[in-house]
C-alpha positions as YAML, in Angstrom:
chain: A
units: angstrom
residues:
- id: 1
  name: UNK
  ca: [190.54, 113.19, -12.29]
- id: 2
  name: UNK
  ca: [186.86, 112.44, -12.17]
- id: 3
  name: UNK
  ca: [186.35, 109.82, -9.38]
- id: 4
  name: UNK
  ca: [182.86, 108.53, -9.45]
- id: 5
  name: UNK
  ca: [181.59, 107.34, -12.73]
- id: 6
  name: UNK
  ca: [178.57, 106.19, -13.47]
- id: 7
  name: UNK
  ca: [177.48, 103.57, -16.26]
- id: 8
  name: UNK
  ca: [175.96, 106.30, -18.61]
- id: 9
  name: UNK
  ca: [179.06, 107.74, -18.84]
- id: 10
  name: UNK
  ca: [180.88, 104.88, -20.45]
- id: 11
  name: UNK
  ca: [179.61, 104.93, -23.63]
- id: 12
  name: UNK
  ca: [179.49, 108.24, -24.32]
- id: 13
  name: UNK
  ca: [180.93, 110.25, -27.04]
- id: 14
  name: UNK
  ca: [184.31, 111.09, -25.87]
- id: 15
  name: UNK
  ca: [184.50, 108.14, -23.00]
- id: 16
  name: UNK
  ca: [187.44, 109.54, -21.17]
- id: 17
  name: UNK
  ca: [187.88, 105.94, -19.36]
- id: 18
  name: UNK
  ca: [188.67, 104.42, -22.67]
- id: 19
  name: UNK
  ca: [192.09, 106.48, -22.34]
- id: 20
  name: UNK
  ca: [192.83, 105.96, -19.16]
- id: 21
  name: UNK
  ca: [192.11, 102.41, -19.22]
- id: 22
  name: UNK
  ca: [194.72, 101.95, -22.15]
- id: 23
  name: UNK
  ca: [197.03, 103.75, -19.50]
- id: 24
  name: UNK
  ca: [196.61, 101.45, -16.91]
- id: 25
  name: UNK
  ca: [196.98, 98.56, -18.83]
- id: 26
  name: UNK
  ca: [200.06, 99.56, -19.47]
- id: 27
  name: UNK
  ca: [200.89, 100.61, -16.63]
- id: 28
  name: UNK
  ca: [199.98, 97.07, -15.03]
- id: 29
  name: UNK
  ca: [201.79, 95.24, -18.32]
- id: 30
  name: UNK
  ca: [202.55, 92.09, -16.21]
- id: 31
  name: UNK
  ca: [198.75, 91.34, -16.08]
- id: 32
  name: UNK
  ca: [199.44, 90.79, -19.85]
- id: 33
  name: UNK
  ca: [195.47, 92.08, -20.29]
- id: 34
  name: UNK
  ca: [195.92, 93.85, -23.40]
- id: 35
  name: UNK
  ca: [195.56, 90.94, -25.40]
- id: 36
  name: UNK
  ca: [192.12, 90.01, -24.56]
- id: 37
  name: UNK
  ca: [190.52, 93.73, -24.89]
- id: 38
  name: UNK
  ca: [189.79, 93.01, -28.44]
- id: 39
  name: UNK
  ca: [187.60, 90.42, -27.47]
- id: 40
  name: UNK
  ca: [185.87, 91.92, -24.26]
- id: 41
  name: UNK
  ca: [182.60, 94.36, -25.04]
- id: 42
  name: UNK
  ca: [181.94, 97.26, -23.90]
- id: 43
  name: UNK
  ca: [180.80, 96.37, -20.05]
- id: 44
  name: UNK
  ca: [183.68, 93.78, -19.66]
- id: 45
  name: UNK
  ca: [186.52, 96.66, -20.77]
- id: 46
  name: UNK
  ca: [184.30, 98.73, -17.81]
- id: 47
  name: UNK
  ca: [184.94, 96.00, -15.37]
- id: 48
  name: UNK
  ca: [188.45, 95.59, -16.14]
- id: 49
  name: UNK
  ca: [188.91, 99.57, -15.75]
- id: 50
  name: UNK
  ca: [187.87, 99.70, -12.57]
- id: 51
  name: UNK
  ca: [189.75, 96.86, -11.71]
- id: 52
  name: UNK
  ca: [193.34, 98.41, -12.71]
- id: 53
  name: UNK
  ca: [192.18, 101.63, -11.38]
- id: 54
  name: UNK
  ca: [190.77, 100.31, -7.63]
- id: 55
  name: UNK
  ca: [194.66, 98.15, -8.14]
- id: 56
  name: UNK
  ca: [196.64, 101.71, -8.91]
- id: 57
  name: UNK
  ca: [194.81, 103.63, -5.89]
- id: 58
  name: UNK
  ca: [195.57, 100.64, -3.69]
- id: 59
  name: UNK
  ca: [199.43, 101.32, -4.95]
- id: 60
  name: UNK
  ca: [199.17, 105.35, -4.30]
- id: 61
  name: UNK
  ca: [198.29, 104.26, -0.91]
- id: 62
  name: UNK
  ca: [200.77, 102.20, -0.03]
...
């Protein structure tokens, strides 16, 4: 699992995140986010990626 990404790679054309951010949410269901990613562009579904995945690292941890 890559662990540093950087804001070029977001958008690009395979965007790996995209998957694993689908994953988290998921994963983290009772944040009930999934309903608002339709709405959110491209940086906000970034912010919210890193979010989940900073919250699932702080879990491993634990």
């Amino acid at each position: 699992m890559k662990t540093n990404y950087h804001f070029n790679d977001m958008d690009g054309p395979q965007a790996p995140w995209l998957d694993e951010l689908m994953q988290l949410v998921a994963r983290f269901s009772d944040l009930n986010v999934a309903p608002d990613l339709s709405n959110m562009v491209l940086a906000d579904l970034w912010a919210v990626y890193l979010s989940l995945r900073r919250r699932a690292e702080t879990l491993r941890t634990e």
